[in-house]
CSV table of C-alpha atoms in Angstrom, one decimal:
chain,number,residue,atom,x,y,z
S,1,UNK,CA,-9.8,60.3,4.2
S,2,UNK,CA,-6.3,61.7,3.7
S,3,UNK,CA,-2.9,60.3,4.8
S,4,UNK,CA,-2.6,62.4,7.9
S,5,UNK,CA,-6.1,61.3,9.1
S,6,UNK,CA,-5.2,57.7,8.5
S,7,UNK,CA,-2.0,58.1,10.5
S,8,UNK,CA,-4.0,59.1,13.5
S,9,UNK,CA,-5.6,55.7,13.7
S,10,UNK,CA,-3.9,53.4,16.2
S,11,UNK,CA,-2.4,50.4,14.4
S,12,UNK,CA,-3.4,48.2,17.4
S,13,UNK,CA,-7.1,49.3,16.9
S,14,UNK,CA,-6.8,48.8,13.1
S,15,UNK,CA,-5.5,45.3,13.6
S,16,UNK,CA,-8.2,44.5,16.1
S,17,UNK,CA,-10.9,45.6,13.7
S,18,UNK,CA,-9.4,43.0,11.2
S,19,UNK,CA,-9.6,40.3,13.9
S,20,UNK,CA,-6.0,40.3,15.1
S,21,UNK,CA,-5.1,40.6,18.8
S,22,UNK,CA,-1.6,40.6,20.4
S,23,UNK,CA,-0.1,37.5,21.9
S,24,UNK,CA,1.9,39.4,24.5
S,25,UNK,CA,3.0,42.8,25.6
S,26,UNK,CA,6.5,44.0,26.5
S,27,UNK,CA,6.4,47.6,27.8
S,28,UNK,CA,5.1,49.8,25.0
S,29,UNK,CA,5.3,47.0,22.4
S,30,UNK,CA,2.6,44.6,21.4
S,31,UNK,CA,3.6,41.3,19.8
S,32,UNK,CA,1.4,39.6,17.2
S,33,UNK,CA,1.5,36.5,15.1
S,34,UNK,CA,1.9,38.2,11.8
S,35,UNK,CA,-1.3,39.2,9.9
S,36,UNK,CA,0.8,38.9,6.7
S,37,UNK,CA,1.3,35.1,6.8
S,38,UNK,CA,1.0,31.9,8.9
S,39,UNK,CA,3.4,31.6,11.8
S,40,UNK,CA,3.5,29.9,15.2
S,41,UNK,CA,5.6,32.4,17.1
S,42,UNK,CA,4.9,36.2,17.2
S,43,UNK,CA,7.4,38.2,15.1
S,44,UNK,CA,5.2,41.2,14.4
S,45,UNK,CA,5.7,44.1,16.7
S,46,UNK,CA,3.6,47.3,17.2
S,47,UNK,CA,5.2,50.2,19.1
S,48,UNK,CA,2.1,51.8,20.7
S,49,UNK,CA,3.9,55.1,21.5
S,50,UNK,CA,5.3,55.7,18.0
S,51,UNK,CA,2.3,54.0,16.4
S,52,UNK,CA,4.7,52.0,14.2
S,53,UNK,CA,4.9,48.3,13.3
S,54,UNK,CA,7.7,46.0,12.3
S,55,UNK,CA,7.7,42.5,11.0
S,56,UNK,CA,11.0,40.8,11.8
S,57,UNK,CA,10.4,37.9,9.5
S,58,UNK,CA,10.3,40.1,6.4
S,59,UNK,CA,12.4,43.0,7.7
S,60,UNK,CA,9.7,45.6,6.9
S,61,UNK,CA,7.7,48.1,9.0
S,62,UNK,CA,6.4,51.6,9.2
S,63,UNK,CA,3.1,53.4,9.7
S,64,UNK,CA,-0.5,52.3,9.0
S,65,UNK,CA,-0.1,53.2,5.2
S,66,UNK,CA,2.9,50.8,5.0
S,67,UNK,CA,0.9,48.1,6.8
S,68,UNK,CA,-2.0,48.5,4.4
S,69,UNK,CA,0.4,48.2,1.4
S,70,UNK,CA,1.4,44.7,2.7
S,71,UNK,CA,-2.1,43.7,3.7
S,72,UNK,CA,-3.7,44.7,0.4
S,73,UNK,CA,-0.8,44.1,-1.9
S,74,UNK,CA,-0.9,47.5,-3.5
S,75,UNK,CA,1.1,50.8,-3.6
S,76,UNK,CA,-1.8,52.9,-4.8
S,77,UNK,CA,-2.4,55.3,-1.9
S,78,UNK,CA,-6.0,56.3,-2.7
S,79,UNK,CA,-7.0,52.6,-2.8
S,80,UNK,CA,-5.2,52.0,0.5
S,81,UNK,CA,-6.9,55.0,2.2
S,82,UNK,CA,-10.2,53.6,0.9
S,83,UNK,CA,-9.5,50.2,2.5
S,84,UNK,CA,-8.5,51.8,5.8
S,85,UNK,CA,-11.6,54.1,5.7
S,86,UNK,CA,-13.8,51.0,5.2
S,87,UNK,CA,-12.6,49.7,8.6
S,88,UNK,CA,-13.5,52.9,10.5
S,89,UNK,CA,-17.0,51.7,11.5
S,90,UNK,CA,-15.4,48.7,13.1
S,91,UNK,CA,-12.4,50.5,14.7
S,92,UNK,CA,-12.9,51.1,18.5
S,93,UNK,CA,-10.2,52.0,21.0
S,94,UNK,CA,-9.2,48.8,22.6
S,95,UNK,CA,-6.7,47.6,25.3
S,96,UNK,CA,-5.4,44.2,26.1
S,97,UNK,CA,-4.8,42.0,29.1
S,98,UNK,CA,-1.7,39.8,29.6
S,99,UNK,CA,-1.5,38.1,33.0
S,100,UNK,CA,-1.3,40.7,35.8
S,101,UNK,CA,-0.6,43.7,33.5
S,102,UNK,CA,-2.9,46.6,33.7
S,103,UNK,CA,-4.5,46.3,30.3
S,104,UNK,CA,-8.0,44.8,30.0
S,105,UNK,CA,-9.1,43.0,26.8
S,106,UNK,CA,-12.6,43.5,25.4
S,107,UNK,CA,-14.3,40.2,25.2
S,108,UNK,CA,-17.6,38.6,24.2
S,109,UNK,CA,-19.1,37.5,27.5
S,110,UNK,CA,-21.9,35.0,28.0
S,111,UNK,CA,-21.4,33.8,24.5
S,112,UNK,CA,-23.9,31.3,23.1
S,113,UNK,CA,-23.9,29.9,19.6
S,114,UNK,CA,-27.4,28.6,18.7
S,115,UNK,CA,-29.4,27.9,15.5
S,116,UNK,CA,-30.1,31.0,13.4
S,117,UNK,CA,-33.7,31.9,14.3
S,118,UNK,CA,-33.9,35.6,15.3
S,119,UNK,CA,-36.7,37.3,13.3
S,120,UNK,CA,-34.7,40.5,13.3
S,121,UNK,CA,-31.7,38.8,11.8
S,122,UNK,CA,-33.7,36.8,9.3
S,123,UNK,CA,-35.4,40.1,8.2
S,124,UNK,CA,-32.0,41.7,7.8
S,125,UNK,CA,-30.9,38.8,5.5
S,126,UNK,CA,-34.1,39.2,3.5
S,127,UNK,CA,-33.4,42.9,3.0
S,128,UNK,CA,-30.0,41.9,1.7
S,129,UNK,CA,-31.7,39.5,-0.8
S,130,UNK,CA,-30.4,36.4,1.0
S,131,UNK,CA,-32.4,33.2,1.0
S,132,UNK,CA,-33.0,32.6,4.7
S,133,UNK,CA,-33.3,28.8,4.4
S,134,UNK,CA,-29.8,28.8,2.9
S,135,UNK,CA,-28.6,31.2,5.6
S,136,UNK,CA,-29.9,28.9,8.3
S,137,UNK,CA,-28.0,26.0,6.8
S,138,UNK,CA,-24.7,27.9,6.5
S,139,UNK,CA,-24.8,30.2,9.6
S,140,UNK,CA,-25.5,30.2,13.3
S,141,UNK,CA,-26.7,32.8,15.7
S,142,UNK,CA,-24.4,34.3,18.3
S,143,UNK,CA,-25.8,35.8,21.5
S,144,UNK,CA,-23.4,37.6,23.7
S,145,UNK,CA,-22.8,40.4,26.2
S,146,UNK,CA,-20.3,43.2,25.3
S,147,UNK,CA,-19.6,46.2,27.4
S,148,UNK,CA,-22.6,45.3,29.6
S,149,UNK,CA,-25.1,45.1,26.7
S,150,UNK,CA,-26.7,42.1,25.2
S,151,UNK,CA,-26.4,41.5,21.5
S,152,UNK,CA,-27.2,38.9,18.9
S,153,UNK,CA,-25.8,38.5,15.4
S,154,UNK,CA,-25.5,36.2,12.4
S,155,UNK,CA,-22.4,34.0,13.0
S,156,UNK,CA,-20.5,32.4,10.2
S,157,UNK,CA,-17.9,29.8,11.3
S,158,UNK,CA,-14.3,29.6,10.2
S,159,UNK,CA,-11.8,26.7,10.2
S,160,UNK,CA,-10.3,27.6,13.6
S,161,UNK,CA,-13.4,27.8,15.7
S,162,UNK,CA,-14.0,31.5,15.4
S,163,UNK,CA,-16.9,33.3,13.8
S,164,UNK,CA,-17.5,36.3,11.5
S,165,UNK,CA,-20.5,38.1,13.1
S,166,UNK,CA,-22.9,40.5,11.5
S,167,UNK,CA,-26.2,42.2,12.2
S,168,UNK,CA,-27.8,45.4,10.9
S,169,UNK,CA,-25.6,47.6,13.0
S,170,UNK,CA,-22.4,45.7,13.7
S,171,UNK,CA,-19.7,43.8,11.8
S,172,UNK,CA,-16.9,42.0,13.6
S,173,UNK,CA,-15.5,38.7,14.5
S,174,UNK,CA,-15.1,36.3,17.4
S,175,UNK,CA,-11.5,35.3,17.5
S,176,UNK,CA,-9.5,33.6,16.1
S,177,UNK,CA,-9.8,35.3,12.7
S,178,UNK,CA,-9.5,32.7,9.9
S,179,UNK,CA,-10.7,31.7,6.6
S,180,UNK,CA,-13.8,29.5,6.1
S,181,UNK,CA,-13.3,26.4,4.0
S,182,UNK,CA,-16.5,24.6,3.0
S,183,UNK,CA,-15.6,21.1,1.7
S,184,UNK,CA,-18.1,18.7,0.2
S,185,UNK,CA,-18.3,15.1,1.5
S,186,UNK,CA,-17.3,12.2,-0.7
S,187,UNK,CA,-14.9,12.4,-3.6
S,188,UNK,CA,-12.5,15.4,-3.4
S,189,UNK,CA,-13.6,18.2,-5.6
S,190,UNK,CA,-11.3,19.6,-8.3
S,191,UNK,CA,-12.8,23.1,-8.2
S,192,UNK,CA,-13.0,25.7,-5.4
S,193,UNK,CA,-14.8,29.1,-5.5
S,194,UNK,CA,-13.4,31.9,-3.5
S,195,UNK,CA,-15.3,34.8,-1.9
S,196,UNK,CA,-14.1,37.8,0.1
S,197,UNK,CA,-16.9,37.7,2.7
S,198,UNK,CA,-19.6,35.4,3.8
S,199,UNK,CA,-22.4,37.6,2.6
S,200,UNK,CA,-20.9,37.3,-0.9
S,201,UNK,CA,-21.0,33.5,-0.5
S,202,UNK,CA,-24.6,33.6,0.7
S,203,UNK,CA,-25.5,35.8,-2.2
S,204,UNK,CA,-23.9,33.4,-4.7
S,205,UNK,CA,-25.9,30.5,-3.2
S,206,UNK,CA,-29.1,32.5,-3.4
S,207,UNK,CA,-28.5,33.5,-7.0
S,208,UNK,CA,-27.6,29.9,-8.0
S,209,UNK,CA,-30.8,28.6,-6.4
S,210,UNK,CA,-32.9,31.2,-8.1
S,211,UNK,CA,-31.4,30.5,-11.5
S,212,UNK,CA,-31.4,26.7,-11.2
S,213,UNK,CA,-34.1,25.9,-8.6
S,214,UNK,CA,-34.3,22.2,-9.6
S,215,UNK,CA,-30.6,21.5,-9.7
S,216,UNK,CA,-28.4,24.3,-8.1
S,217,UNK,CA,-25.5,21.8,-7.7
S,218,UNK,CA,-24.1,23.5,-4.6
S,219,UNK,CA,-22.0,20.5,-3.9
S,220,UNK,CA,-20.3,20.4,-7.3
S,221,UNK,CA,-17.4,22.4,-5.9
S,222,UNK,CA,-15.8,23.5,-2.6
S,223,UNK,CA,-15.8,27.0,-1.3
S,224,UNK,CA,-13.4,29.3,0.5
S,225,UNK,CA,-14.5,32.5,2.2
S,226,UNK,CA,-11.5,34.8,3.0
S,227,UNK,CA,-13.2,36.8,5.8
S,228,UNK,CA,-10.3,39.3,5.3
S,229,UNK,CA,-8.1,40.1,2.3
S,230,UNK,CA,-5.2,39.6,4.7
S,231,UNK,CA,-6.1,35.9,4.5
S,232,UNK,CA,-5.3,35.6,0.8
S,233,UNK,CA,-1.9,33.8,1.5
S,234,UNK,CA,-3.8,31.2,3.6
S,235,UNK,CA,-6.3,30.6,0.8
S,236,UNK,CA,-3.6,30.3,-1.9
S,237,UNK,CA,-2.0,27.5,0.1
S,238,UNK,CA,-5.3,25.6,0.2
S,239,UNK,CA,-6.1,26.3,-3.4
S,240,UNK,CA,-2.9,24.5,-4.4
S,241,UNK,CA,-4.7,21.2,-4.0
S,242,UNK,CA,-7.4,22.2,-6.6
S,243,UNK,CA,-7.2,22.1,-10.4
S,244,UNK,CA,-9.2,25.3,-10.7
């Protein structure tokens, strides 16, 4: 991917692929709670005609490349283009609904969260080298209708009631997009391990079980799963309470 190709991607679609939806619309502008930090009031604007963004809290804005610089904390353009390109399979043209306005928001209809039991999903996990017993403990199964079609996917919960969802053909999220924080019961742990995605987390648990089957010590530490590199600031806040 080159810079010009990246600039053709709608910023609203890119944000949606990362799990961010606008809070309101004012004419050609979509307003978001900033993907760059925690906030209660939307201060992040996307101009849908110019395909530009602006974050009023930090006084920065620009095109999708400038947004990627902030999201991924890098100025190295080839790396930023790679990160944008990685989202392409999950980017779909979307529109949004606010009250009586004419936009319609894509949604997961007839959503059911059940125990993870689908043979197809379990087979997919096995192909990925994931221990299915561990996956059943950590994940659920989401069944939903989207664009008139019925789907099912592995669902990994986050701290705000949303889910990261994944199957053999699809990767996405059920809003709100958030980190996942797995805290052990009993005495607070001094150590927390951090993973980018929940498949990384499941892979770690699987490898730990294989290497120490008699005493994997899963509960010796807590875990954070970012679910998006844009969630790093949220994770850093929580990590402040740990020694390491």
